[in-house]
């Protein structure tokens, strides 16, 4: 049966049938009068404008002894700025239904602004204040600190949160990635207003800023709004260098006892960074292993055939200073060890023999065909444009991307697999009462096949 | 805000019921019916060359017979197990090949299946979806492992999470007579007994064109969808007796009920309250819109009464909010939640909440509060139009619980008409303790030395 050839032919047909989004040619790279770069898409469908922006830095810039500063700072930027205290600031937002939010990710402070077009001037003024003159009033700091602590307390009893936090703590000892982005009960309690001000002064600047916008405005309007919001920021960020890191603990099994009917498992190891030439082949490989929702090998073997879990998955997590391969499953205690064995065996199998030609063709076809679904709302378009800038992929990436997927060969996939799956023993954290407990000596994948 | 809270509180297999309403939801929302009774809603959005295709069945967990809780949701899982024409996995494989996304969800009132694909594949997914409206084939080698999957799903969502267990208990307490008191995913001991015959019986009884609504949103027009829908779905015979029966309604509640869950794993106590209130379908004209406005004023964001009073002024809580469901076939719920600061008892927090509610019921709301709430709700309906998938869900959920397309479209206008008096009346009429269940999530008291 020559199914591989049939599939390949089909893929070519699909390529032409699934063009890149029609607006990709309309991405404007604007450099404002103040010299700030912004990628903009003009779209007049709705009377609104969306902006996504990021300052490189994020939780990785937290002081070593005080994880959680970036997170607390992000939560406080819209809690009073300039002459406006928290209440006045929130009233200004609410009166015009302006949606402004900030969050600290591991490698960037992210922000998002959404407004009706008629309120854009007020929206941008509030953004400017939040970024340039946050107040960090004692009242707001204590209030947001209390909410943050409550969230952390809640996480201490959530099996999935514990499994994830433990995994990162063990994989990255003495590295910012090993510390919880939200901080700990102790560290958050100890954060001072000075900590917030220092991190703000060091990390909110023009040199580490990326911006994407979409909405019913032309380039000149966008440039004016962007300058109003960002031009007054310091020119240069003072970032603490974050060292390159490789996850530790390979082959270890970290079991956290908890009286729950199900064991939550996080597994992972070194992956590939986004800038790695083999990232795209690795991405295709992971799709086949555990990425495709109802079609991956892990889904089939663990859920479909054996009913061991509701959710099982793997993914590539390319951080700025470390490439990661991660996955998870939740399964009843008495079959947790079995689930883990099956997952590790599937990883071993795909690392050894690679995917079949049919699997490869179908994965490429899916990834190419589904790409437009990432761009069907303004918010998603702006997020994609921002991520492409943060990943430094180039403004033509959207047009090139499906070609990159299409070009992936079986050899590419095998090469990528050899780089991050073969011999890569995984670190596994288990939260629950797995019985039997998984053997410590189990490791994946052993063979070079 | 209220929608997010509703998601959190529902905490079950159902995706959140989206808000009704979008001011001008796409230029022309078309609504028509095929000869076999299948309702069709088309929502054009030409910004990206993709479509969202959804089929909504007018059946959910509240239509299950006693003793078979979970069958609606279990059947939803089993709908992915193949048909005579398209054996197991073929539909999903086809979607994987063409780059489509798919999933399904079950609520108390409906069960929905959807695919998101490039526009040229609409006819293909329609053919597959139409085929499984009547062609499902189930064998035990597929059914039994999937039942284990559902039990794992229940363990993940509910049995591992004290807050979810409390929410389940509160729901059961709120509905003494109506089947909304059952969890959508089902009770564990009943899920264990569900089998192939149960699933097929439920399927044959409820899955038919005249018990379904087809929603297509995206880069299509009514003129394109109509012949495709006719071709794919038009030949499926209607079933005369398919419509679900009326569910038993709740009596007028007489007593405030309490549920308390004490678990050593609780490190952060929480308080929740839900009131039995009318849905959009059962409310008097304007009343449900007033409940939406009320939820925003009482508990939407950091300017709300609850947040200002409990978090900022009294310094008792780290957060507090409120939500209103609304998009339900029968009764609906109005919810309040708060998380206390360390050292603050849930009893004192509850008293403070009662005072906030009593005040709004007695004195009403200010014009500034009313304006802000309307602005936010109406702007949200504009923001909602940014997403074809969200629009498809809004219209689908609204139509299957008995709202008309026109009502959904006109929702922002109805919100605009809400007066301060109606909001106050809604509070005084519906936020009565006898209509409510209050839930306390706590850790067991620390054991002290045995007194001698």
Short mmCIF file of C-alpha atoms in Angstrom, two decimals, chain A residues 3 10 14 17-18 22-23 43 45-48 79 87 90-91 93-99 114-116 139 143 146-147 150 153-154 156-157 159 258-262 294-295 303-310 330-332 335 362 365-366 369-370 372-373 375-380, chain B residues 45 47-50 77 80-81 88 92-93 95-103 116-118 120-121 145-146 148-149 152-153 155-157 159-160 265-268 270 296 300 302-303 307-308 311-313 318-319 339-342 372-373 375-376 379 382-383 385-389:
data_model
loop_
_atom_site.label_atom_id
_atom_site.label_comp_id
_atom_site.label_asym_id
_atom_site.label_seq_id
_atom_site.Cartn_x
_atom_site.Cartn_y
_atom_site.Cartn_z
CA UNK A 3 -0.36 5.47 1.41
CA UNK A 10 -2.76 15.46 -0.59
CA UNK A 14 -3.92 21.36 0.91
CA UNK A 17 -6.01 25.40 -0.42
CA UNK A 18 -4.91 26.84 2.92
CA UNK A 22 -4.95 37.36 3.62
CA UNK A 23 -4.02 40.24 5.91
CA UNK A 43 -8.73 46.33 10.37
CA UNK A 45 -14.40 45.54 10.92
CA UNK A 46 -15.07 46.57 14.50
CA UNK A 47 -14.83 49.97 16.20
CA UNK A 48 -12.04 48.86 18.49
CA UNK A 79 -3.73 50.06 40.91
CA UNK A 87 -9.96 53.77 42.82
CA UNK A 90 -10.05 51.92 38.01
CA UNK A 91 -12.95 54.35 37.58
CA UNK A 93 -10.95 52.44 33.00
CA UNK A 94 -14.40 51.29 33.89
CA UNK A 95 -16.25 54.41 32.75
CA UNK A 96 -15.04 53.76 29.22
CA UNK A 97 -14.89 49.97 29.39
CA UNK A 98 -11.17 50.03 28.69
CA UNK A 99 -9.55 46.64 29.25
CA UNK A 114 -8.30 46.84 24.39
CA UNK A 115 -10.57 49.84 23.85
CA UNK A 116 -13.41 51.11 21.76
CA UNK A 139 -2.93 50.49 50.55
CA UNK A 143 -4.33 44.60 49.20
CA UNK A 146 -2.98 39.66 50.34
CA UNK A 147 -4.70 38.47 47.17
CA UNK A 150 -4.27 33.74 48.98
CA UNK A 153 -2.04 29.25 49.50
CA UNK A 154 -4.59 27.84 47.10
CA UNK A 156 -0.27 24.63 47.78
CA UNK A 157 -3.16 22.17 47.71
CA UNK A 159 -1.93 18.72 42.68
CA UNK A 258 -1.17 13.68 48.83
CA UNK A 259 -4.45 12.05 49.74
CA UNK A 260 -6.22 12.34 46.39
CA UNK A 261 -7.78 9.65 44.20
CA UNK A 262 -5.65 10.56 41.22
CA UNK A 294 -7.27 13.67 19.38
CA UNK A 295 -4.62 12.13 17.20
CA UNK A 303 -6.67 7.52 26.74
CA UNK A 304 -8.31 5.98 23.71
CA UNK A 305 -7.09 2.38 24.05
CA UNK A 306 -6.79 2.01 27.81
CA UNK A 307 -8.98 4.68 29.37
CA UNK A 308 -6.20 5.62 31.78
CA UNK A 309 -6.63 9.38 31.70
CA UNK A 310 -8.85 12.22 30.59
CA UNK A 330 -3.59 12.64 35.52
CA UNK A 331 -4.51 9.06 36.24
CA UNK A 332 -5.95 6.93 39.03
CA UNK A 335 -2.55 2.78 37.44
CA UNK A 362 -0.60 14.03 8.42
CA UNK A 365 -0.92 18.70 6.85
CA UNK A 366 -2.60 19.49 10.18
CA UNK A 369 -4.04 23.69 7.58
CA UNK A 370 -4.72 24.87 11.11
CA UNK A 372 -5.10 30.33 9.99
CA UNK A 373 -7.07 29.38 13.12
CA UNK A 375 -5.46 34.47 13.53
CA UNK A 376 -9.24 34.60 13.70
CA UNK A 377 -9.61 37.34 16.32
CA UNK A 378 -7.92 40.71 16.74
CA UNK A 379 -6.54 39.66 20.08
CA UNK A 380 -5.01 36.51 18.64
CA UNK B 45 -17.43 37.17 9.66
CA UNK B 47 -11.90 38.62 8.43
CA UNK B 48 -10.19 35.23 8.28
CA UNK B 49 -10.81 32.39 5.79
CA UNK B 50 -12.06 30.03 8.48
CA UNK B 77 -17.63 11.30 24.61
CA UNK B 80 -16.31 10.29 18.73
CA UNK B 81 -16.30 6.49 18.41
CA UNK B 88 -13.88 4.79 14.60
CA UNK B 92 -10.95 12.95 13.79
CA UNK B 93 -8.32 11.71 11.34
CA UNK B 95 -9.91 16.81 10.74
CA UNK B 96 -6.29 16.20 11.67
CA UNK B 97 -5.41 16.00 7.99
CA UNK B 98 -7.19 19.18 6.99
CA UNK B 99 -5.94 21.11 10.00
CA UNK B 100 -9.27 21.34 11.74
CA UNK B 101 -9.89 21.65 15.43
CA UNK B 102 -12.77 19.87 17.12
CA UNK B 103 -14.34 19.32 20.48
CA UNK B 116 -13.09 24.91 13.24
CA UNK B 117 -11.71 24.57 9.74
CA UNK B 118 -10.60 26.50 6.67
CA UNK B 120 -13.37 25.25 1.93
CA UNK B 121 -13.73 22.26 4.28
CA UNK B 145 -12.40 2.31 28.24
CA UNK B 146 -14.22 5.59 27.57
CA UNK B 148 -12.92 4.91 32.58
CA UNK B 149 -11.86 8.13 30.86
CA UNK B 152 -10.76 10.04 35.39
CA UNK B 153 -12.30 13.27 34.17
CA UNK B 155 -11.49 12.66 39.49
CA UNK B 156 -9.61 15.54 37.85
CA UNK B 157 -12.43 18.04 37.94
CA UNK B 159 -12.82 14.45 43.35
CA UNK B 160 -9.34 15.95 43.66
CA UNK B 265 -6.09 20.21 52.27
CA UNK B 266 -7.90 23.54 52.44
CA UNK B 267 -5.26 26.18 53.08
CA UNK B 268 -7.42 29.05 51.86
CA UNK B 270 -13.70 30.46 50.78
CA UNK B 296 -21.94 43.90 37.81
CA UNK B 300 -18.04 43.03 38.89
CA UNK B 302 -12.69 46.40 41.87
CA UNK B 303 -15.28 49.20 41.92
CA UNK B 307 -14.97 44.58 46.50
CA UNK B 308 -15.10 48.13 47.83
CA UNK B 311 -11.65 44.18 50.37
CA UNK B 312 -10.93 47.90 50.52
CA UNK B 313 -12.97 49.44 53.34
CA UNK B 318 -8.69 39.41 49.49
CA UNK B 319 -11.31 39.23 46.79
CA UNK B 339 -12.05 34.89 50.02
CA UNK B 340 -11.31 36.01 53.60
CA UNK B 341 -8.05 37.46 54.81
CA UNK B 342 -6.20 35.30 57.33
CA UNK B 372 -20.69 52.16 34.47
CA UNK B 373 -22.37 48.75 34.49
CA UNK B 375 -21.11 50.75 29.56
CA UNK B 376 -19.16 47.63 30.51
CA UNK B 379 -18.77 47.22 25.39
CA UNK B 382 -18.81 44.68 21.01
CA UNK B 383 -15.60 42.96 22.11
CA UNK B 385 -17.86 40.23 18.10
CA UNK B 386 -14.12 39.99 17.67
CA UNK B 387 -14.40 36.23 17.94
CA UNK B 388 -16.46 34.14 15.52
CA UNK B 389 -16.16 31.17 17.88
#
